[in-house]
Structure formats: C-alpha cells, structure tokens
Amino acid sequence: MSDTTAPDVLVLRKGTHGIPIEAYADAIRDRLPDHTVALARTPAEEREAIRNATFVTGMTLEEDLLDAAENLEVFACAYAGTGHLPLEELEERGVAVTNASGVHGPNIGEHVLGAILHFTRRFHVGARRQRRREWRHYRAHELQGSTVTVVGLGAIGRAVCDRLEPFGVDHLGVRYTPEKGGPTDEVIGFESAAFDDALARTDYLVLACPLTETTRGLLDREAFVTIDPEAVLVNVARGPVVETDALVEALRSNWIRGAALDVTDPEPLPEEHPLWTFENVQITPHNAGHTPQYYERLADIVAENVARIDDDGDDAGLENQVSP
C-alpha cells in the first residue's frame, strides 16, 4: 500500500468469532462496488494504511495506531461496546465513532429464548436421564403465563421481547429512563424499591444491559434473597453485573431454580470454579454473540454510513454514532 493512496474504507486485521476478517472486507466491497476497500493484514500494513485513511473499521483501535492516523474522520467499531477504545482522544481529535449496536439482536435473542425453554422444559434433566439410559418421567414447567423481566431494553433486550411475544408471557422491562417506555407490559427504572418488586414477581430474569456503575453488582446477595425462588437467571450482559459469590450461594441455598450464563466473572471461568459443578447451571463460553451473519450486518452499517457521508459531505448523523 502506498503512503499517498487512501482507501475509502480501511479494514483492520483483527477478526472475531473465528470468522476470517477477509469475509468482513468482502461484505463491505459487495455493498460498495464503486469504492475502494482495503484490508490491512499485518501490523506494518495497518500503520502505513491508516496514515491517510479517513474511514476505518475494526474491532479495536490501539492508541499507538491512532497516533499514526493523520486524517482519520470516522472509526466504525465492529463491537457493540466501545469502552475498550481511547474515546477521549478520539473525541479530542474530532473523530466520529460508531458501533455495532443491533448486529447481535437476532442471535442473542434466540440464545436467550433457547436458554429459557431449556429450563422451562428441563431439557438438562432429560439429557442426564438419556445418558443413563433411564426411561423415567420428570416434572417440567410451562412458559405461558410466566413473568419475564428483561434488564436493558436496547437492541438485544428488544430482540428478546420480540421473540417472547408468541409465548403468552407477561414481561417487565428495566431501563435507565423508564419514561421512554418500551416493548414490555411495564417499564421500571433501577430504583431499589421498584427493582426489588420486579424481582419478587419474576420467573425468568434476563440480563441484557451494559456494564456501568449502576449495573455492576446489580444482582447481589440481597437481590438473590428477594427474587422468587423458582426464578431462572439468564445472563447475556457482562459477568460483573452479577456478584459471583452471591450467585454460588444462591444456587447452593436453592434461592433460584437455575442459571444460564453466557458471561461470568471471572472470565474465562477457571476450571476449578464451583459454577461448573451445578447441574442446574448452563454455561456457554461467551458464545451468544456468535452468528454467521455478523460481518454481513456490520457491513450494512458501514455501507450506510459511507453513503451518508457521500450524500452529506460530512460525518453528521451517522447510524449508530456514539461519539462526536
């Protein structure tokens, strides 16, 4: 790559979910046939190509690479979360930052629904009896008429609610600004009294919120004492939203019926951790976000924003913009 040649879109080399990053670059090219899309496959290529690039997309942007970017105007983060980025420096330089919000909605929504049905019909019990070749009936539950509380009503929380709609459940939503409403029958804030009341009514508690000062440790010992003992926890948010020691105590004390954990604290979960040993805990290795459509949906966002810049001549009003 020449120092003087700037592609319309530069794709950085780090991929995700085990899918080659070339698939992401190809998906962008398919949507922008009249634009140049370059993929930097080595650290040296990244440092050289980013010098004159104005529109860059990737999973992360290290500060030393940002230092080499002399003309950067837009960084399209390929993750929904942007807390790992040098946001203050990007803002100081006037770089617009977008994220991948909405990309995970369908697949994580399906993951949550699968986890709920897993515990509703107690498939883990059936699998255990199958391994033992034991033909013996067991009690199951019914999702219809249950109360599902969804903490976080962003793209993922809304996708969960959409997929729950045909099952005849009552659902509560928890968000920072309950006055905005949402797709649930009732929306509350994080005030302790309202949240405690929701926990006491909850059959399935879905965590789909970002990790913030408000949500860190949201499910502590007091929360597990308050929640209905027949409730199931589904965490597709971040591990530290749940206090792990309190969760272990709750499981040992039968304060909850079970838990489906796609995220843990710590993560990865150490081999010797007691959470591995509970028969009523389903653990997946931060896998809810995996989808073969990941790069395709990302490319839709990038192509839309390139088109907006082409039409307007600036980076105002970009889709999924999170920083000026």
PDB file of C-alpha atoms in Angstrom:
ATOM      1  CA  MET A   1       0.000   0.000   0.000  1.00  0.00           C
ATOM      2  CA  SER A   2       1.271   3.430  -0.889  1.00  0.00           C
ATOM      3  CA  ASP A   3       1.562   6.168   1.714  1.00  0.00           C
ATOM      4  CA  THR A   4      -0.288   8.518  -0.633  1.00  0.00           C
ATOM      5  CA  THR A   5      -3.149   6.171  -1.510  1.00  0.00           C
ATOM      6  CA  ALA A   6      -6.035   6.311   0.918  1.00  0.00           C
ATOM      7  CA  PRO A   7      -8.822   3.716   0.531  1.00  0.00           C
ATOM      8  CA  ASP A   8     -12.406   4.810   1.008  1.00  0.00           C
ATOM      9  CA  VAL A   9     -12.666   2.208   3.794  1.00  0.00           C
ATOM     10  CA  LEU A  10      -9.777   0.621   5.678  1.00  0.00           C
ATOM     11  CA  VAL A  11     -10.435  -2.675   7.485  1.00  0.00           C
ATOM     12  CA  LEU A  12      -8.075  -3.530  10.344  1.00  0.00           C
ATOM     13  CA  ARG A  13      -6.748  -7.068  10.688  1.00  0.00           C
ATOM     14  CA  LYS A  14      -8.310  -8.360  13.925  1.00  0.00           C
ATOM     15  CA  GLY A  15     -11.352 -10.580  13.404  1.00  0.00           C
ATOM     16  CA  THR A  16     -13.861 -12.094  15.799  1.00  0.00           C
ATOM     17  CA  HIS A  17     -15.885 -15.257  16.415  1.00  0.00           C
ATOM     18  CA  GLY A  18     -13.303 -17.276  14.484  1.00  0.00           C
ATOM     19  CA  ILE A  19     -14.541 -15.884  11.163  1.00  0.00           C
ATOM     20  CA  PRO A  20     -11.746 -14.656   8.848  1.00  0.00           C
ATOM     21  CA  ILE A  21     -11.594 -10.875   8.646  1.00  0.00           C
ATOM     22  CA  GLU A  22     -11.431 -11.219   4.849  1.00  0.00           C
ATOM     23  CA  ALA A  23     -15.151 -12.054   4.954  1.00  0.00           C
ATOM     24  CA  TYR A  24     -15.840  -8.647   6.520  1.00  0.00           C
ATOM     25  CA  ALA A  25     -13.831  -6.791   3.878  1.00  0.00           C
ATOM     26  CA  ASP A  26     -15.561  -8.768   1.109  1.00  0.00           C
ATOM     27  CA  ALA A  27     -19.003  -7.986   2.556  1.00  0.00           C
ATOM     28  CA  ILE A  28     -18.205  -4.251   2.532  1.00  0.00           C
ATOM     29  CA  ARG A  29     -16.905  -4.492  -1.045  1.00  0.00           C
ATOM     30  CA  ASP A  30     -20.140  -6.190  -2.133  1.00  0.00           C
ATOM     31  CA  ARG A  31     -22.114  -3.242  -0.788  1.00  0.00           C
ATOM     32  CA  LEU A  32     -19.751  -0.523  -2.039  1.00  0.00           C
ATOM     33  CA  PRO A  33     -18.680  -1.657  -5.515  1.00  0.00           C
ATOM     34  CA  ASP A  34     -17.724   1.896  -6.513  1.00  0.00           C
ATOM     35  CA  HIS A  35     -15.443   2.428  -3.508  1.00  0.00           C
ATOM     36  CA  THR A  36     -12.013   1.143  -2.601  1.00  0.00           C
ATOM     37  CA  VAL A  37     -11.944  -1.151   0.437  1.00  0.00           C
ATOM     38  CA  ALA A  38      -8.520  -2.124   1.743  1.00  0.00           C
ATOM     39  CA  LEU A  39      -7.689  -4.829   4.271  1.00  0.00           C
ATOM     40  CA  ALA A  40      -4.506  -4.381   6.304  1.00  0.00           C
ATOM     41  CA  ARG A  41      -3.274  -7.880   7.156  1.00  0.00           C
ATOM     42  CA  THR A  42      -0.083  -7.061   9.081  1.00  0.00           C
ATOM     43  CA  PRO A  43       0.865  -4.512  11.764  1.00  0.00           C
ATOM     44  CA  ALA A  44       3.132  -2.736   9.269  1.00  0.00           C
ATOM     45  CA  GLU A  45       0.316  -2.519   6.709  1.00  0.00           C
ATOM     46  CA  GLU A  46      -2.021  -1.102   9.341  1.00  0.00           C
ATOM     47  CA  ARG A  47       0.422   1.630  10.364  1.00  0.00           C
ATOM     48  CA  GLU A  48       1.063   2.562   6.751  1.00  0.00           C
ATOM     49  CA  ALA A  49      -2.530   2.423   5.510  1.00  0.00           C
ATOM     50  CA  ILE A  50      -4.063   4.292   8.443  1.00  0.00           C
ATOM     51  CA  ARG A  51      -1.825   7.318   7.926  1.00  0.00           C
ATOM     52  CA  ASN A  52      -4.057   8.789   5.213  1.00  0.00           C
ATOM     53  CA  ALA A  53      -7.266   6.833   5.812  1.00  0.00           C
ATOM     54  CA  THR A  54     -10.370   8.820   6.734  1.00  0.00           C
ATOM     55  CA  PHE A  55     -12.813   5.932   7.353  1.00  0.00           C
ATOM     56  CA  VAL A  56     -11.501   2.970   9.353  1.00  0.00           C
ATOM     57  CA  THR A  57     -13.338  -0.026  10.750  1.00  0.00           C
ATOM     58  CA  GLY A  58     -12.198  -2.740  13.123  1.00  0.00           C
ATOM     59  CA  MET A  59     -12.660  -4.446  16.455  1.00  0.00           C
ATOM     60  CA  THR A  60     -10.269  -2.182  18.310  1.00  0.00           C
ATOM     61  CA  LEU A  61      -8.000   0.806  17.777  1.00  0.00           C
ATOM     62  CA  GLU A  62      -4.863   0.857  19.874  1.00  0.00           C
ATOM     63  CA  GLU A  63      -3.507   4.255  20.872  1.00  0.00           C
ATOM     64  CA  ASP A  64      -0.214   3.747  19.023  1.00  0.00           C
ATOM     65  CA  LEU A  65      -2.159   3.025  15.831  1.00  0.00           C
ATOM     66  CA  LEU A  66      -4.358   6.049  16.427  1.00  0.00           C
ATOM     67  CA  ASP A  67      -1.203   8.160  16.759  1.00  0.00           C
ATOM     68  CA  ALA A  68      -0.291   7.163  13.202  1.00  0.00           C
ATOM     69  CA  ALA A  69      -3.697   8.191  11.824  1.00  0.00           C
ATOM     70  CA  GLU A  70      -3.227  11.695  10.448  1.00  0.00           C
ATOM     71  CA  ASN A  71      -6.563  12.142   8.643  1.00  0.00           C
ATOM     72  CA  LEU A  72      -8.994   9.884  10.489  1.00  0.00           C
ATOM     73  CA  GLU A  73     -12.591  11.126  10.484  1.00  0.00           C
ATOM     74  CA  VAL A  74     -14.673   8.036  11.306  1.00  0.00           C
ATOM     75  CA  PHE A  75     -13.883   4.887  13.255  1.00  0.00           C
ATOM     76  CA  ALA A  76     -16.549   2.218  12.842  1.00  0.00           C
ATOM     77  CA  CYS A  77     -16.126  -0.096  15.802  1.00  0.00           C
ATOM     78  CA  ALA A  78     -17.081  -3.658  14.963  1.00  0.00           C
ATOM     79  CA  TYR A  79     -18.234  -4.352  18.521  1.00  0.00           C
ATOM     80  CA  ALA A  80     -21.380  -3.047  20.180  1.00  0.00           C
ATOM     81  CA  GLY A  81     -19.353  -1.952  23.197  1.00  0.00           C
ATOM     82  CA  THR A  82     -16.816   0.856  22.831  1.00  0.00           C
ATOM     83  CA  GLY A  83     -15.391   1.055  26.350  1.00  0.00           C
ATOM     84  CA  HIS A  84     -12.126  -0.513  25.169  1.00  0.00           C
ATOM     85  CA  LEU A  85     -11.457   2.367  22.753  1.00  0.00           C
ATOM     86  CA  PRO A  86      -9.474   5.556  23.519  1.00  0.00           C
ATOM     87  CA  LEU A  87     -12.703   7.541  23.348  1.00  0.00           C
ATOM     88  CA  GLU A  88     -11.401  10.725  24.950  1.00  0.00           C
ATOM     89  CA  GLU A  89      -8.565  11.019  22.467  1.00  0.00           C
ATOM     90  CA  LEU A  90     -10.887  10.224  19.579  1.00  0.00           C
ATOM     91  CA  GLU A  91     -13.265  12.944  20.737  1.00  0.00           C
ATOM     92  CA  GLU A  92     -10.433  15.444  21.147  1.00  0.00           C
ATOM     93  CA  ARG A  93      -9.413  14.769  17.563  1.00  0.00           C
ATOM     94  CA  GLY A  94     -12.975  15.153  16.308  1.00  0.00           C
ATOM     95  CA  VAL A  95     -13.236  11.542  15.143  1.00  0.00           C
ATOM     96  CA  ALA A  96     -16.790  10.215  14.885  1.00  0.00           C
ATOM     97  CA  VAL A  97     -17.200   6.773  16.450  1.00  0.00           C
ATOM     98  CA  THR A  98     -19.932   4.303  15.544  1.00  0.00           C
ATOM     99  CA  ASN A  99     -20.632   0.878  16.998  1.00  0.00           C
ATOM    100  CA  ALA A 100     -22.241  -2.415  16.002  1.00  0.00           C
ATOM    101  CA  SER A 101     -25.422  -1.971  18.022  1.00  0.00           C
ATOM    102  CA  GLY A 102     -28.197  -4.144  16.618  1.00  0.00           C
ATOM    103  CA  VAL A 103     -25.898  -6.660  14.968  1.00  0.00           C
ATOM    104  CA  HIS A 104     -26.403  -9.159  17.794  1.00  0.00           C
ATOM    105  CA  GLY A 105     -30.153  -8.794  18.201  1.00  0.00           C
ATOM    106  CA  PRO A 106     -31.377 -11.902  16.338  1.00  0.00           C
ATOM    107  CA  ASN A 107     -28.738 -14.373  17.512  1.00  0.00           C
ATOM    108  CA  ILE A 108     -28.638 -13.313  21.168  1.00  0.00           C
ATOM    109  CA  GLY A 109     -32.437 -13.119  21.196  1.00  0.00           C
ATOM    110  CA  GLU A 110     -32.511 -16.735  20.012  1.00  0.00           C
ATOM    111  CA  HIS A 111     -29.870 -17.721  22.575  1.00  0.00           C
ATOM    112  CA  VAL A 112     -31.943 -16.249  25.410  1.00  0.00           C
ATOM    113  CA  LEU A 113     -35.127 -17.895  24.181  1.00  0.00           C
ATOM    114  CA  GLY A 114     -33.309 -21.228  23.938  1.00  0.00           C
ATOM    115  CA  ALA A 115     -31.985 -20.863  27.479  1.00  0.00           C
ATOM    116  CA  ILE A 116     -35.453 -20.063  28.820  1.00  0.00           C
ATOM    117  CA  LEU A 117     -37.007 -23.041  27.047  1.00  0.00           C
ATOM    118  CA  HIS A 118     -34.123 -25.238  28.235  1.00  0.00           C
ATOM    119  CA  PHE A 119     -35.104 -24.574  31.837  1.00  0.00           C
ATOM    120  CA  THR A 120     -38.853 -24.437  31.190  1.00  0.00           C
ATOM    121  CA  ARG A 121     -38.934 -27.946  29.742  1.00  0.00           C
ATOM    122  CA  ARG A 122     -35.928 -29.047  31.850  1.00  0.00           C
ATOM    123  CA  PHE A 123     -34.010 -30.465  28.909  1.00  0.00           C
ATOM    124  CA  HIS A 124     -30.937 -30.780  31.136  1.00  0.00           C
ATOM    125  CA  VAL A 125     -32.795 -33.351  33.226  1.00  0.00           C
ATOM    126  CA  GLY A 126     -33.866 -35.233  30.107  1.00  0.00           C
ATOM    127  CA  ALA A 127     -30.278 -35.223  28.790  1.00  0.00           C
ATOM    128  CA  ARG A 128     -28.990 -36.594  32.086  1.00  0.00           C
ATOM    129  CA  ARG A 129     -31.522 -39.434  32.019  1.00  0.00           C
ATOM    130  CA  GLN A 130     -30.702 -40.154  28.392  1.00  0.00           C
ATOM    131  CA  ARG A 131     -27.019 -40.544  29.261  1.00  0.00           C
ATOM    132  CA  ARG A 132     -28.057 -43.047  31.922  1.00  0.00           C
ATOM    133  CA  ARG A 133     -30.486 -44.793  29.502  1.00  0.00           C
ATOM    134  CA  GLU A 134     -33.134 -44.190  32.113  1.00  0.00           C
ATOM    135  CA  TRP A 135     -36.746 -44.015  30.899  1.00  0.00           C
ATOM    136  CA  ARG A 136     -38.340 -42.151  33.799  1.00  0.00           C
ATOM    137  CA  HIS A 137     -40.685 -39.201  33.670  1.00  0.00           C
ATOM    138  CA  TYR A 138     -39.823 -35.895  35.325  1.00  0.00           C
ATOM    139  CA  ARG A 139     -41.692 -32.707  36.103  1.00  0.00           C
ATOM    140  CA  ALA A 140     -41.463 -29.804  33.657  1.00  0.00           C
ATOM    141  CA  HIS A 141     -42.731 -26.216  33.532  1.00  0.00           C
ATOM    142  CA  GLU A 142     -44.753 -24.112  31.109  1.00  0.00           C
ATOM    143  CA  LEU A 143     -43.590 -20.764  29.779  1.00  0.00           C
ATOM    144  CA  GLN A 144     -47.071 -19.431  29.038  1.00  0.00           C
ATOM    145  CA  GLY A 145     -48.261 -17.178  31.823  1.00  0.00           C
ATOM    146  CA  SER A 146     -44.760 -16.668  33.244  1.00  0.00           C
ATOM    147  CA  THR A 147     -43.287 -13.281  34.057  1.00  0.00           C
ATOM    148  CA  VAL A 148     -40.046 -12.463  32.252  1.00  0.00           C
ATOM    149  CA  THR A 149     -38.058  -9.438  33.381  1.00  0.00           C
ATOM    150  CA  VAL A 150     -35.606  -8.028  30.835  1.00  0.00           C
ATOM    151  CA  VAL A 151     -32.938  -5.723  32.238  1.00  0.00           C
ATOM    152  CA  GLY A 152     -31.793  -3.486  29.398  1.00  0.00           C
ATOM    153  CA  LEU A 153     -34.094  -2.523  26.534  1.00  0.00           C
ATOM    154  CA  GLY A 154     -31.510  -1.793  23.859  1.00  0.00           C
ATOM    155  CA  ALA A 155     -31.335  -3.733  20.598  1.00  0.00           C
ATOM    156  CA  ILE A 156     -30.724  -7.042  22.376  1.00  0.00           C
ATOM    157  CA  GLY A 157     -33.406  -6.534  25.018  1.00  0.00           C
ATOM    158  CA  ARG A 158     -35.929  -5.582  22.336  1.00  0.00           C
ATOM    159  CA  ALA A 159     -34.983  -8.647  20.280  1.00  0.00           C
ATOM    160  CA  VAL A 160     -35.597 -10.832  23.339  1.00  0.00           C
ATOM    161  CA  CYS A 161     -39.011  -9.257  23.877  1.00  0.00           C
ATOM    162  CA  ASP A 162     -39.964  -9.719  20.217  1.00  0.00           C
ATOM    163  CA  ARG A 163     -39.165 -13.431  20.400  1.00  0.00           C
ATOM    164  CA  LEU A 164     -41.097 -13.872  23.619  1.00  0.00           C
ATOM    165  CA  GLU A 165     -44.256 -12.307  22.186  1.00  0.00           C
ATOM    166  CA  PRO A 166     -45.857 -15.543  20.841  1.00  0.00           C
ATOM    167  CA  PHE A 167     -45.395 -17.366  24.156  1.00  0.00           C
ATOM    168  CA  GLY A 168     -48.059 -15.540  26.128  1.00  0.00           C
ATOM    169  CA  VAL A 169     -45.785 -14.204  28.858  1.00  0.00           C
ATOM    170  CA  ASP A 170     -46.015 -11.071  30.944  1.00  0.00           C
ATOM    171  CA  HIS A 171     -42.845  -9.063  30.653  1.00  0.00           C
ATOM    172  CA  LEU A 172     -41.259  -6.287  32.635  1.00  0.00           C
ATOM    173  CA  GLY A 173     -38.526  -4.034  31.300  1.00  0.00           C
ATOM    174  CA  VAL A 174     -35.836  -2.290  33.322  1.00  0.00           C
ATOM    175  CA  ARG A 175     -34.024   0.717  31.866  1.00  0.00           C
ATOM    176  CA  TYR A 176     -32.360   3.946  32.962  1.00  0.00           C
ATOM    177  CA  THR A 177     -35.137   6.112  31.536  1.00  0.00           C
ATOM    178  CA  PRO A 178     -38.427   4.258  32.091  1.00  0.00           C
ATOM    179  CA  GLU A 179     -40.371   7.272  30.838  1.00  0.00           C
ATOM    180  CA  LYS A 180     -39.240   6.302  27.324  1.00  0.00           C
ATOM    181  CA  GLY A 181     -41.365   3.175  27.592  1.00  0.00           C
ATOM    182  CA  GLY A 182     -40.519   0.035  25.699  1.00  0.00           C
ATOM    183  CA  PRO A 183     -41.815  -3.214  24.225  1.00  0.00           C
ATOM    184  CA  THR A 184     -42.743  -4.697  27.616  1.00  0.00           C
ATOM    185  CA  ASP A 185     -46.017  -4.629  29.509  1.00  0.00           C
ATOM    186  CA  GLU A 186     -44.408  -2.496  32.193  1.00  0.00           C
ATOM    187  CA  VAL A 187     -41.174  -0.470  32.310  1.00  0.00           C
ATOM    188  CA  ILE A 188     -39.387   0.478  35.513  1.00  0.00           C
ATOM    189  CA  GLY A 189     -36.099   2.097  36.468  1.00  0.00           C
ATOM    190  CA  PHE A 190     -33.261   0.876  38.643  1.00  0.00           C
ATOM    191  CA  GLU A 191     -34.704   2.381  41.837  1.00  0.00           C
ATOM    192  CA  SER A 192     -34.279  -0.199  44.581  1.00  0.00           C
ATOM    193  CA  ALA A 193     -37.936  -0.474  45.604  1.00  0.00           C
ATOM    194  CA  ALA A 194     -39.232  -0.890  42.046  1.00  0.00           C
ATOM    195  CA  PHE A 195     -36.463  -3.309  41.107  1.00  0.00           C
ATOM    196  CA  ASP A 196     -36.989  -5.387  44.256  1.00  0.00           C
ATOM    197  CA  ASP A 197     -40.708  -5.583  43.492  1.00  0.00           C
ATOM    198  CA  ALA A 198     -39.909  -6.808  39.972  1.00  0.00           C
ATOM    199  CA  LEU A 199     -37.533  -9.465  41.297  1.00  0.00           C
ATOM    200  CA  ALA A 200     -40.207 -10.798  43.626  1.00  0.00           C
ATOM    201  CA  ARG A 201     -42.561 -11.275  40.649  1.00  0.00           C
ATOM    202  CA  THR A 202     -40.015 -12.696  38.200  1.00  0.00           C
ATOM    203  CA  ASP A 203     -39.926 -16.233  36.799  1.00  0.00           C
ATOM    204  CA  TYR A 204     -37.138 -15.594  34.276  1.00  0.00           C
ATOM    205  CA  LEU A 205     -34.654 -12.760  34.724  1.00  0.00           C
ATOM    206  CA  VAL A 206     -32.766 -11.774  31.566  1.00  0.00           C
ATOM    207  CA  LEU A 207     -29.733  -9.509  31.895  1.00  0.00           C
ATOM    208  CA  ALA A 208     -29.090  -7.709  28.590  1.00  0.00           C
ATOM    209  CA  CYS A 209     -27.682  -4.433  29.890  1.00  0.00           C
ATOM    210  CA  PRO A 210     -24.284  -2.753  29.535  1.00  0.00           C
ATOM    211  CA  LEU A 211     -21.854  -2.864  32.445  1.00  0.00           C
ATOM    212  CA  THR A 212     -21.967   0.518  34.178  1.00  0.00           C
ATOM    213  CA  GLU A 213     -21.588   1.840  37.688  1.00  0.00           C
ATOM    214  CA  THR A 214     -25.323   1.287  38.100  1.00  0.00           C
ATOM    215  CA  THR A 215     -25.391  -2.293  36.845  1.00  0.00           C
ATOM    216  CA  ARG A 216     -22.106  -3.550  38.340  1.00  0.00           C
ATOM    217  CA  GLY A 217     -23.082  -5.961  41.104  1.00  0.00           C
ATOM    218  CA  LEU A 218     -26.770  -5.405  40.371  1.00  0.00           C
ATOM    219  CA  LEU A 219     -27.534  -8.963  41.420  1.00  0.00           C
ATOM    220  CA  ASP A 220     -26.006  -9.153  44.868  1.00  0.00           C
ATOM    221  CA  ARG A 221     -26.887 -11.311  47.847  1.00  0.00           C
ATOM    222  CA  GLU A 222     -29.910  -9.189  48.760  1.00  0.00           C
ATOM    223  CA  ALA A 223     -31.243  -9.473  45.209  1.00  0.00           C
ATOM    224  CA  PHE A 224     -30.966 -13.256  45.281  1.00  0.00           C
ATOM    225  CA  VAL A 225     -32.768 -13.372  48.623  1.00  0.00           C
ATOM    226  CA  THR A 226     -35.537 -11.198  47.153  1.00  0.00           C
ATOM    227  CA  ILE A 227     -36.028 -12.965  43.818  1.00  0.00           C
ATOM    228  CA  ASP A 228     -38.675 -15.670  43.520  1.00  0.00           C
ATOM    229  CA  PRO A 229     -37.003 -18.993  44.413  1.00  0.00           C
ATOM    230  CA  GLU A 230     -38.452 -20.589  41.267  1.00  0.00           C
ATOM    231  CA  ALA A 231     -36.797 -17.956  39.077  1.00  0.00           C
ATOM    232  CA  VAL A 232     -34.121 -18.654  36.471  1.00  0.00           C
ATOM    233  CA  LEU A 233     -31.320 -16.198  35.694  1.00  0.00           C
ATOM    234  CA  VAL A 234     -30.150 -15.708  32.089  1.00  0.00           C
ATOM    235  CA  ASN A 235     -27.071 -13.512  31.754  1.00  0.00           C
ATOM    236  CA  VAL A 236     -26.004 -12.363  28.283  1.00  0.00           C
ATOM    237  CA  ALA A 237     -24.787  -8.976  29.558  1.00  0.00           C
ATOM    238  CA  ARG A 238     -21.434  -8.928  31.350  1.00  0.00           C
ATOM    239  CA  GLY A 239     -20.183 -11.153  34.152  1.00  0.00           C
ATOM    240  CA  PRO A 240     -19.745  -8.410  36.794  1.00  0.00           C
ATOM    241  CA  VAL A 241     -23.437  -7.479  36.599  1.00  0.00           C
ATOM    242  CA  VAL A 242     -23.798 -10.496  38.898  1.00  0.00           C
ATOM    243  CA  GLU A 243     -21.815 -10.928  42.106  1.00  0.00           C
ATOM    244  CA  THR A 244     -20.388 -14.399  41.549  1.00  0.00           C
ATOM    245  CA  ASP A 245     -20.063 -15.378  45.206  1.00  0.00           C
ATOM    246  CA  ALA A 246     -23.670 -14.388  45.783  1.00  0.00           C
ATOM    247  CA  LEU A 247     -24.757 -16.456  42.766  1.00  0.00           C
ATOM    248  CA  VAL A 248     -22.922 -19.527  44.071  1.00  0.00           C
ATOM    249  CA  GLU A 249     -24.556 -19.074  47.486  1.00  0.00           C
ATOM    250  CA  ALA A 250     -27.964 -18.675  45.839  1.00  0.00           C
ATOM    251  CA  LEU A 251     -27.537 -21.897  43.889  1.00  0.00           C
ATOM    252  CA  ARG A 252     -26.316 -23.826  46.920  1.00  0.00           C
ATOM    253  CA  SER A 253     -29.153 -22.467  49.039  1.00  0.00           C
ATOM    254  CA  ASN A 254     -31.879 -23.051  46.407  1.00  0.00           C
ATOM    255  CA  TRP A 255     -32.679 -19.338  46.271  1.00  0.00           C
ATOM    256  CA  ILE A 256     -33.092 -19.683  42.494  1.00  0.00           C
ATOM    257  CA  ARG A 257     -34.096 -22.590  40.246  1.00  0.00           C
ATOM    258  CA  GLY A 258     -31.146 -22.281  37.879  1.00  0.00           C
ATOM    259  CA  ALA A 259     -28.950 -20.053  35.758  1.00  0.00           C
ATOM    260  CA  ALA A 260     -27.900 -19.829  32.121  1.00  0.00           C
ATOM    261  CA  LEU A 261     -24.591 -17.986  31.978  1.00  0.00           C
ATOM    262  CA  ASP A 262     -23.019 -16.855  28.730  1.00  0.00           C
ATOM    263  CA  VAL A 263     -20.758 -14.484  30.670  1.00  0.00           C
ATOM    264  CA  THR A 264     -19.059 -14.927  34.029  1.00  0.00           C
ATOM    265  CA  ASP A 265     -16.846 -13.090  36.479  1.00  0.00           C
ATOM    266  CA  PRO A 266     -14.037 -14.042  36.213  1.00  0.00           C
ATOM    267  CA  GLU A 267     -13.948 -14.842  32.513  1.00  0.00           C
ATOM    268  CA  PRO A 268     -12.843 -17.302  31.275  1.00  0.00           C
ATOM    269  CA  LEU A 269     -14.226 -19.279  34.185  1.00  0.00           C
ATOM    270  CA  PRO A 270     -11.376 -21.182  35.894  1.00  0.00           C
ATOM    271  CA  GLU A 271     -11.539 -24.971  35.641  1.00  0.00           C
ATOM    272  CA  GLU A 272     -11.795 -25.359  39.406  1.00  0.00           C
ATOM    273  CA  HIS A 273     -14.661 -22.871  39.823  1.00  0.00           C
ATOM    274  CA  PRO A 274     -17.753 -24.298  41.585  1.00  0.00           C
ATOM    275  CA  LEU A 275     -20.128 -22.932  38.923  1.00  0.00           C
ATOM    276  CA  TRP A 276     -19.015 -25.748  36.630  1.00  0.00           C
ATOM    277  CA  THR A 277     -20.357 -28.331  39.061  1.00  0.00           C
ATOM    278  CA  PHE A 278     -24.025 -27.344  39.354  1.00  0.00           C
ATOM    279  CA  GLU A 279     -26.448 -29.486  37.347  1.00  0.00           C
ATOM    280  CA  ASN A 280     -28.883 -26.554  37.171  1.00  0.00           C
ATOM    281  CA  VAL A 281     -26.344 -24.171  35.590  1.00  0.00           C
ATOM    282  CA  GLN A 282     -25.902 -23.915  31.837  1.00  0.00           C
ATOM    283  CA  ILE A 283     -22.580 -22.340  30.838  1.00  0.00           C
ATOM    284  CA  THR A 284     -21.664 -21.191  27.339  1.00  0.00           C
ATOM    285  CA  PRO A 285     -18.263 -19.556  26.674  1.00  0.00           C
ATOM    286  CA  HIS A 286     -19.431 -16.012  25.803  1.00  0.00           C
ATOM    287  CA  ASN A 287     -20.911 -17.549  22.678  1.00  0.00           C
ATOM    288  CA  ALA A 288     -24.325 -15.897  22.423  1.00  0.00           C
ATOM    289  CA  GLY A 289     -22.850 -13.274  20.131  1.00  0.00           C
ATOM    290  CA  HIS A 290     -21.732 -15.787  17.532  1.00  0.00           C
ATOM    291  CA  THR A 291     -23.604 -15.683  14.240  1.00  0.00           C
ATOM    292  CA  PRO A 292     -22.571 -16.415  10.655  1.00  0.00           C
ATOM    293  CA  GLN A 293     -24.314 -13.144   9.750  1.00  0.00           C
ATOM    294  CA  TYR A 294     -22.070 -10.970  11.964  1.00  0.00           C
ATOM    295  CA  TYR A 295     -19.947  -9.435   9.219  1.00  0.00           C
ATOM    296  CA  GLU A 296     -22.918  -9.114   6.869  1.00  0.00           C
ATOM    297  CA  ARG A 297     -24.814  -6.979   9.389  1.00  0.00           C
ATOM    298  CA  LEU A 298     -21.691  -4.969  10.204  1.00  0.00           C
ATOM    299  CA  ALA A 299     -21.151  -4.291   6.523  1.00  0.00           C
ATOM    300  CA  ASP A 300     -24.716  -2.948   6.246  1.00  0.00           C
ATOM    301  CA  ILE A 301     -23.930  -0.322   8.905  1.00  0.00           C
ATOM    302  CA  VAL A 302     -20.602   0.649   7.299  1.00  0.00           C
ATOM    303  CA  ALA A 303     -22.095   0.905   3.811  1.00  0.00           C
ATOM    304  CA  GLU A 304     -24.977   3.031   5.066  1.00  0.00           C
ATOM    305  CA  ASN A 305     -22.605   5.445   6.791  1.00  0.00           C
ATOM    306  CA  VAL A 306     -20.294   5.716   3.792  1.00  0.00           C
ATOM    307  CA  ALA A 307     -23.369   6.547   1.710  1.00  0.00           C
ATOM    308  CA  ARG A 308     -24.447   9.217   4.203  1.00  0.00           C
ATOM    309  CA  ILE A 309     -21.005  10.815   4.056  1.00  0.00           C
ATOM    310  CA  ASP A 310     -21.103  10.718   0.261  1.00  0.00           C
ATOM    311  CA  ASP A 311     -24.517  12.397   0.259  1.00  0.00           C
ATOM    312  CA  ASP A 312     -23.938  14.976   3.003  1.00  0.00           C
ATOM    313  CA  GLY A 313     -20.216  15.596   2.721  1.00  0.00           C
ATOM    314  CA  ASP A 314     -19.639  15.209   6.486  1.00  0.00           C
ATOM    315  CA  ASP A 315     -19.998  12.691   9.295  1.00  0.00           C
ATOM    316  CA  ALA A 316     -23.054  14.232  10.967  1.00  0.00           C
ATOM    317  CA  GLY A 317     -25.960  11.937  11.649  1.00  0.00           C
ATOM    318  CA  LEU A 318     -24.204   8.615  11.196  1.00  0.00           C
ATOM    319  CA  GLU A 319     -26.030   5.404  12.062  1.00  0.00           C
ATOM    320  CA  ASN A 320     -25.033   4.065  15.494  1.00  0.00           C
ATOM    321  CA  GLN A 321     -22.905   7.117  16.259  1.00  0.00           C
ATOM    322  CA  VAL A 322     -21.739   7.075  19.871  1.00  0.00           C
ATOM    323  CA  SER A 323     -19.241   9.924  19.910  1.00  0.00           C
ATOM    324  CA  PRO A 324     -18.944  13.271  18.105  1.00  0.00           C
TER     325      PRO A 324
END
